[in-house]
Amino acid sequence: MQTPVAVVSLGCIRKNVRALARRARVPVIAVVKDDAYGHGAERVAHAIADMVGMFAVATVDEGARLVAAGVGRDMLVLTPPLCREEALRAKYYGLIVTAASFPSLALCAGLRAHLAFNTGMNRYGFPPPAAQKACAQARRLGVSVEGVFSHLYEPSDGAALAVQTRAFSACAEEVRRVFPEAVRHLCATGGILAGGETFDAVRPGLGLYGYAPPPFANAAGLLPAMKVYAAVGQSTVPFGGGAGYAAAPRPFAALHTLCAGYGHGFFREGGLGAIGKLCMDACVREGEMPFGAQVCVLDDAAAYAAQHKTTAYEILLAAGKGTVKRYVR
């Protein structure tokens, strides 16, 4: 196959869910946003639906696709609705929306919702002093508030973690005065690994797919679920010149070309064992390989990310979008 193939182990993802749930000791809200971090949201969701309490996605469109695919679990949309059309679509598909400000709360009338509070991330969320007013308005609007959450901005910082946890606890207490059954969730993968307060549920994303966010060590024994393979498209004795773009000329006994490049989500500047820069759809490596052979070019997104000063999150999303997926148990 000319396009790289991402082999996704659903068995590894199930083991990761089990490891995180065992560590947190509360139900898991599995984050499958952005096509399950590049792993394929529909297949991943079906594979772990029996192990989780609900799923979380970024947008109404993502949630609608999972519902249409027959995923039979509640779906929390983390991005607040921006218009009435999104709110109506969320209602039609039975999604749970996020209210994070008074304008977004006004769009949530008659909907199921979780209230988000800003405890330091400064991205989305009501300010903590507005908790009482937000709850009163939600009740007036007929919003069915089923949960309350916030985001940790640096769970590895013990002092920041403590400050955010106290702020969230106060907000959650205010919400539960009005909506006693509201599920409280604060920790994602980093918070779980940091030993943060897990409340009623946790919300892991990256950990489901086998990676611990920096600077955490993989103490939970998480297993990377995706490996990317590329086919050998050429194996040859070189004819003068260098190898690949911008490679310093030097003698090579043999070279081979892989069908993998920056058009598939990899970095043009190098990596994958390439000599010189990657092409859009190919990279050149030293040595002889059989024509058509499948070569693993990515089995550790964290290591590849470190080479390029980025994160495993970015690598997984990019590689997932540029590859054809095959699933194994």
Short mmCIF file of C-alpha atoms in Angstrom, two decimals:
data_model
loop_
_atom_site.label_atom_id
_atom_site.label_comp_id
_atom_site.label_asym_id
_atom_site.label_seq_id
_atom_site.Cartn_x
_atom_site.Cartn_y
_atom_site.Cartn_z
CA MET A 1 0.00 0.00 0.00
CA GLN A 2 1.37 3.42 -0.97
CA THR A 3 -0.16 5.13 2.08
CA PRO A 4 1.35 4.33 5.49
CA VAL A 5 -0.70 1.97 7.64
CA ALA A 6 -1.44 2.68 11.30
CA VAL A 7 -2.02 -0.57 13.17
CA VAL A 8 -4.15 0.20 16.22
CA SER A 9 -4.37 -2.31 19.05
CA LEU A 10 -7.82 -2.11 20.62
CA GLY A 11 -6.58 -4.60 23.20
CA CYS A 12 -3.92 -2.16 24.35
CA ILE A 13 -6.51 0.59 24.69
CA ARG A 14 -8.70 -1.67 26.83
CA LYS A 15 -5.71 -2.47 29.05
CA ASN A 16 -4.98 1.25 29.40
CA VAL A 17 -8.58 1.98 30.42
CA ARG A 18 -8.36 -0.78 33.01
CA ALA A 19 -5.04 0.54 34.37
CA LEU A 20 -6.29 4.12 34.70
CA ALA A 21 -9.58 3.08 36.27
CA ARG A 22 -7.75 0.88 38.77
CA ARG A 23 -5.48 3.77 39.71
CA ALA A 24 -8.32 6.32 39.98
CA ARG A 25 -10.91 3.98 41.60
CA VAL A 26 -13.79 5.89 40.04
CA PRO A 27 -15.63 5.60 36.69
CA VAL A 28 -13.87 6.74 33.53
CA ILE A 29 -15.10 9.43 31.14
CA ALA A 30 -13.10 8.41 28.06
CA VAL A 31 -11.93 11.32 25.91
CA VAL A 32 -12.21 10.37 22.23
CA LYS A 33 -12.03 13.86 20.76
CA ASP A 34 -10.15 14.56 17.53
CA ASP A 35 -10.89 11.10 16.18
CA ALA A 36 -9.70 9.48 19.44
CA TYR A 37 -6.34 11.25 19.20
CA GLY A 38 -5.92 9.94 15.68
CA HIS A 39 -6.81 6.32 16.53
CA GLY A 40 -10.34 6.30 15.05
CA ALA A 41 -13.12 7.41 17.37
CA GLU A 42 -15.87 5.06 16.23
CA ARG A 43 -13.78 1.90 16.51
CA VAL A 44 -12.19 2.95 19.80
CA ALA A 45 -15.52 3.92 21.36
CA HIS A 46 -17.16 0.64 20.43
CA ALA A 47 -14.16 -1.29 21.75
CA ILE A 48 -14.27 0.26 25.25
CA ALA A 49 -17.95 1.18 25.66
CA ASP A 50 -18.48 -1.61 28.18
CA MET A 51 -15.65 -0.26 30.37
CA VAL A 52 -16.50 3.43 30.69
CA GLY A 53 -19.24 5.58 32.16
CA MET A 54 -19.41 8.01 29.25
CA PHE A 55 -17.38 9.55 26.47
CA ALA A 56 -16.13 13.10 25.97
CA VAL A 57 -15.68 14.79 22.59
CA ALA A 58 -14.66 18.26 21.49
CA THR A 59 -17.61 19.24 19.31
CA VAL A 60 -21.26 18.49 18.63
CA ASP A 61 -20.26 17.12 15.21
CA GLU A 62 -17.95 14.56 16.84
CA GLY A 63 -20.66 13.51 19.27
CA ALA A 64 -23.25 13.22 16.51
CA ARG A 65 -20.96 10.94 14.48
CA LEU A 66 -20.51 8.59 17.43
CA VAL A 67 -24.23 8.45 18.12
CA ALA A 68 -24.89 7.78 14.43
CA ALA A 69 -22.29 4.99 14.61
CA GLY A 70 -24.34 3.32 17.35
CA VAL A 71 -22.12 4.05 20.35
CA GLY A 72 -24.50 3.50 23.23
CA ARG A 73 -23.06 5.71 25.97
CA ASP A 74 -23.63 9.27 27.13
CA MET A 75 -21.55 11.81 25.22
CA LEU A 76 -20.21 15.01 26.83
CA VAL A 77 -19.28 17.82 24.42
CA LEU A 78 -16.41 19.74 26.03
CA THR A 79 -16.57 22.87 23.86
CA PRO A 80 -19.54 25.08 24.82
CA PRO A 81 -22.17 25.64 22.10
CA LEU A 82 -21.66 28.83 20.11
CA CYS A 83 -25.05 29.11 18.44
CA ARG A 84 -28.62 27.83 18.74
CA GLU A 85 -28.11 25.45 15.82
CA GLU A 86 -25.40 23.58 17.75
CA ALA A 87 -27.60 23.46 20.83
CA LEU A 88 -30.50 22.03 18.79
CA ARG A 89 -28.25 19.41 17.19
CA ALA A 90 -26.98 18.42 20.62
CA LYS A 91 -30.55 17.97 21.81
CA TYR A 92 -31.51 15.96 18.75
CA TYR A 93 -28.60 13.55 19.24
CA GLY A 94 -29.03 13.35 23.00
CA LEU A 95 -25.65 14.88 23.77
CA ILE A 96 -24.62 16.49 27.04
CA VAL A 97 -23.36 20.03 26.47
CA THR A 98 -20.94 22.19 28.42
CA ALA A 99 -22.03 25.54 29.83
CA ALA A 100 -18.94 27.62 30.56
CA SER A 101 -20.22 31.20 30.52
CA PHE A 102 -23.53 33.02 30.81
CA PRO A 103 -23.88 33.41 27.00
CA SER A 104 -23.31 29.66 26.51
CA LEU A 105 -25.62 28.85 29.41
CA ALA A 106 -28.40 30.81 27.69
CA LEU A 107 -28.09 28.44 24.71
CA CYS A 108 -28.46 25.39 26.96
CA ALA A 109 -32.08 25.94 27.99
CA GLY A 110 -33.83 22.58 28.18
CA LEU A 111 -30.63 20.61 27.57
CA ARG A 112 -28.56 18.20 29.61
CA ALA A 113 -25.35 19.94 30.66
CA HIS A 114 -22.21 19.95 32.76
CA LEU A 115 -21.05 23.28 34.20
CA ALA A 116 -17.37 24.10 33.61
CA PHE A 117 -15.43 26.33 36.00
CA ASN A 118 -12.16 28.13 35.39
CA THR A 119 -9.83 27.25 38.26
CA GLY A 120 -6.63 28.40 36.57
CA MET A 121 -6.48 27.06 33.01
CA ASN A 122 -8.04 30.34 31.80
CA ARG A 123 -9.52 28.73 28.72
CA TYR A 124 -13.20 27.94 29.31
CA GLY A 125 -15.27 28.13 32.48
CA PHE A 126 -17.30 30.30 34.79
CA PRO A 127 -15.21 32.19 37.35
CA PRO A 128 -15.62 30.51 40.76
CA PRO A 129 -17.36 33.54 42.35
CA ALA A 130 -20.13 33.17 39.73
CA ALA A 131 -21.06 29.63 40.81
CA GLN A 132 -24.19 30.56 42.75
CA LYS A 133 -25.47 32.86 40.00
CA ALA A 134 -24.74 30.26 37.30
CA CYS A 135 -26.68 27.59 39.18
CA ALA A 136 -29.64 29.90 39.76
CA GLN A 137 -29.78 30.84 36.08
CA ALA A 138 -29.44 27.20 35.01
CA ARG A 139 -32.45 26.31 37.15
CA ARG A 140 -34.50 29.20 35.71
CA LEU A 141 -33.65 28.13 32.17
CA GLY A 142 -34.57 24.51 32.80
CA VAL A 143 -31.02 23.27 32.20
CA SER A 144 -30.59 19.72 33.47
CA VAL A 145 -27.20 20.05 35.19
CA GLU A 146 -25.76 16.54 35.49
CA GLY A 147 -22.12 17.36 36.17
CA VAL A 148 -19.50 19.93 37.09
CA PHE A 149 -15.86 19.98 36.01
CA SER A 150 -12.66 21.93 35.54
CA HIS A 151 -9.25 21.41 33.90
CA LEU A 152 -5.84 21.15 35.58
CA TYR A 153 -3.26 23.30 33.85
CA GLU A 154 -0.15 21.75 35.46
CA PRO A 155 -0.88 18.65 37.54
CA SER A 156 2.83 17.99 38.09
CA ASP A 157 3.04 21.21 40.16
CA GLY A 158 1.85 20.13 43.61
CA ALA A 159 1.09 23.66 44.81
CA ALA A 160 -0.94 24.53 41.68
CA LEU A 161 -2.75 21.21 41.92
CA ALA A 162 -3.76 21.93 45.52
CA VAL A 163 -4.98 25.46 44.69
CA GLN A 164 -7.06 24.26 41.76
CA THR A 165 -8.50 21.33 43.71
CA ARG A 166 -9.66 23.62 46.54
CA ALA A 167 -11.22 26.06 44.07
CA PHE A 168 -12.98 23.27 42.21
CA SER A 169 -14.24 21.67 45.42
CA ALA A 170 -15.86 24.96 46.41
CA CYS A 171 -17.52 25.35 43.01
CA ALA A 172 -18.73 21.75 43.03
CA GLU A 173 -20.18 22.17 46.50
CA GLU A 174 -22.16 25.20 45.32
CA VAL A 175 -23.44 23.30 42.27
CA ARG A 176 -24.49 20.32 44.37
CA ARG A 177 -26.58 22.52 46.64
CA VAL A 178 -28.84 23.14 43.65
CA PHE A 179 -28.16 19.95 41.62
CA PRO A 180 -27.35 17.25 44.21
CA GLU A 181 -26.63 14.50 41.68
CA ALA A 182 -24.06 16.46 39.66
CA VAL A 183 -21.03 14.29 38.85
CA ARG A 184 -17.73 15.97 39.75
CA HIS A 185 -14.68 15.43 37.52
CA LEU A 186 -11.35 17.25 37.50
CA CYS A 187 -8.47 14.89 36.66
CA ALA A 188 -7.34 13.89 33.18
CA THR A 189 -4.37 11.53 32.67
CA GLY A 190 -1.85 13.85 34.33
CA GLY A 191 -4.07 14.40 37.34
CA ILE A 192 -4.58 10.66 37.77
CA LEU A 193 -0.82 10.00 37.62
CA ALA A 194 -0.17 12.89 40.03
CA GLY A 195 -2.47 11.32 42.61
CA GLY A 196 -4.95 14.19 42.41
CA GLU A 197 -8.43 14.11 43.94
CA THR A 198 -10.52 12.01 41.58
CA PHE A 199 -13.97 13.01 42.96
CA ASP A 200 -16.73 11.05 41.15
CA ALA A 201 -15.06 10.39 37.79
CA VAL A 202 -11.86 10.95 35.83
CA ARG A 203 -11.45 12.15 32.28
CA PRO A 204 -8.34 10.58 30.68
CA GLY A 205 -7.39 11.27 27.09
CA LEU A 206 -3.74 10.67 26.18
CA GLY A 207 -3.37 7.83 28.67
CA LEU A 208 -6.03 5.78 26.90
CA TYR A 209 -3.72 5.58 23.91
CA GLY A 210 -0.62 4.60 25.90
CA TYR A 211 1.20 7.78 26.84
CA ALA A 212 1.84 9.76 30.00
CA PRO A 213 1.89 13.54 29.49
CA PRO A 214 5.21 15.25 30.30
CA PRO A 215 6.81 15.26 32.82
CA PHE A 216 5.15 12.13 34.21
CA ALA A 217 6.75 8.73 33.99
CA ASN A 218 4.58 5.89 32.75
CA ALA A 219 3.96 4.59 36.26
CA ALA A 220 0.65 2.99 35.29
CA GLY A 221 2.24 0.70 32.69
CA LEU A 222 0.34 2.26 29.78
CA LEU A 223 0.78 0.57 26.40
CA PRO A 224 1.13 2.59 23.15
CA ALA A 225 -1.74 1.49 20.94
CA MET A 226 -0.58 2.68 17.51
CA LYS A 227 2.31 1.62 15.30
CA VAL A 228 2.81 3.06 11.81
CA TYR A 229 4.24 1.05 8.93
CA ALA A 230 5.42 2.24 5.52
CA ALA A 231 6.18 0.23 2.38
CA VAL A 232 9.53 0.14 0.62
CA GLY A 233 8.93 1.71 -2.78
CA GLN A 234 12.49 1.57 -4.10
CA SER A 235 15.74 -0.19 -3.20
CA THR A 236 18.72 0.75 -5.29
CA VAL A 237 22.43 1.37 -5.66
CA PRO A 238 22.69 5.19 -5.70
CA PHE A 239 23.77 7.12 -8.77
CA GLY A 240 25.89 10.11 -7.67
CA GLY A 241 24.48 13.04 -5.71
CA GLY A 242 23.26 12.86 -2.12
CA ALA A 243 20.21 11.17 -0.74
CA GLY A 244 16.92 12.95 -0.31
CA TYR A 245 16.58 16.73 -0.15
CA ALA A 246 19.47 18.73 1.32
CA ALA A 247 21.61 15.72 2.22
CA ALA A 248 25.38 16.20 2.23
CA PRO A 249 26.87 14.14 -0.62
CA ARG A 250 28.71 11.05 0.58
CA PRO A 251 29.06 7.53 -0.75
CA PHE A 252 26.29 5.03 -0.03
CA ALA A 253 26.44 1.34 -0.87
CA ALA A 254 22.65 1.07 -1.05
CA LEU A 255 19.55 3.15 -0.36
CA HIS A 256 15.87 2.44 0.00
CA THR A 257 12.83 4.70 -0.22
CA LEU A 258 9.82 4.45 2.10
CA CYS A 259 6.34 5.67 1.21
CA ALA A 260 6.15 8.05 4.18
CA GLY A 261 6.66 11.80 4.27
CA TYR A 262 5.41 15.07 5.62
CA GLY A 263 2.19 14.64 3.64
CA HIS A 264 1.43 11.77 6.03
CA GLY A 265 1.92 13.83 9.18
CA PHE A 266 5.65 13.40 9.74
CA PHE A 267 8.19 16.21 10.00
CA ARG A 268 9.99 17.42 6.87
CA GLU A 269 13.16 18.18 8.82
CA GLY A 270 13.93 14.53 9.41
CA GLY A 271 13.40 11.52 11.59
CA LEU A 272 12.18 8.05 10.59
CA GLY A 273 15.85 7.18 10.01
CA ALA A 274 15.85 9.34 6.87
CA ILE A 275 18.94 10.74 5.21
CA GLY A 276 18.29 14.41 4.60
CA LYS A 277 14.85 15.96 4.68
CA LEU A 278 11.65 14.04 4.06
CA CYS A 279 9.76 14.51 0.83
CA MET A 280 6.01 15.04 0.87
CA ASP A 281 5.29 11.35 0.30
CA ALA A 282 8.65 9.63 0.68
CA CYS A 283 11.83 9.42 2.70
CA VAL A 284 15.21 7.97 1.75
CA ARG A 285 17.16 5.73 4.11
CA GLU A 286 20.51 3.98 3.97
CA GLY A 287 20.69 0.25 3.31
CA GLU A 288 19.00 -2.33 1.14
CA MET A 289 15.43 -3.49 1.81
CA PRO A 290 13.14 -5.80 -0.19
CA PHE A 291 10.76 -4.02 -2.54
CA GLY A 292 7.28 -3.81 -0.98
CA ALA A 293 8.43 -4.74 2.53
CA GLN A 294 6.55 -3.11 5.41
CA VAL A 295 8.81 -1.16 7.80
CA CYS A 296 7.73 0.21 11.20
CA VAL A 297 8.48 3.94 11.12
CA LEU A 298 6.68 4.97 14.34
CA ASP A 299 6.19 2.89 17.48
CA ASP A 300 6.87 5.53 20.14
CA ALA A 301 5.16 8.88 19.56
CA ALA A 302 6.75 10.36 22.68
CA ALA A 303 10.30 9.64 21.48
CA TYR A 304 9.58 11.03 18.01
CA ALA A 305 7.96 14.09 19.60
CA ALA A 306 11.05 14.69 21.76
CA GLN A 307 13.22 14.72 18.62
CA HIS A 308 11.09 17.55 17.24
CA LYS A 309 10.37 19.48 20.45
CA THR A 310 6.65 18.78 20.49
CA THR A 311 4.26 16.38 22.25
CA ALA A 312 2.90 12.92 21.68
CA TYR A 313 -0.56 14.51 21.34
CA GLU A 314 0.50 16.31 18.14
CA ILE A 315 2.29 13.29 16.69
CA LEU A 316 -0.63 10.92 17.22
CA LEU A 317 -3.15 13.30 15.66
CA ALA A 318 -0.97 14.01 12.64
CA ALA A 319 -0.05 10.37 12.04
CA GLY A 320 -3.65 9.26 12.51
CA LYS A 321 -4.87 11.68 9.86
CA GLY A 322 -2.19 10.70 7.33
CA THR A 323 -2.55 6.94 7.49
CA VAL A 324 -4.90 4.10 6.69
CA LYS A 325 -5.95 2.29 9.88
CA ARG A 326 -6.04 -1.40 10.58
CA TYR A 327 -7.32 -2.71 13.88
CA VAL A 328 -6.12 -5.66 15.90
CA ARG A 329 -7.29 -7.06 19.21
#
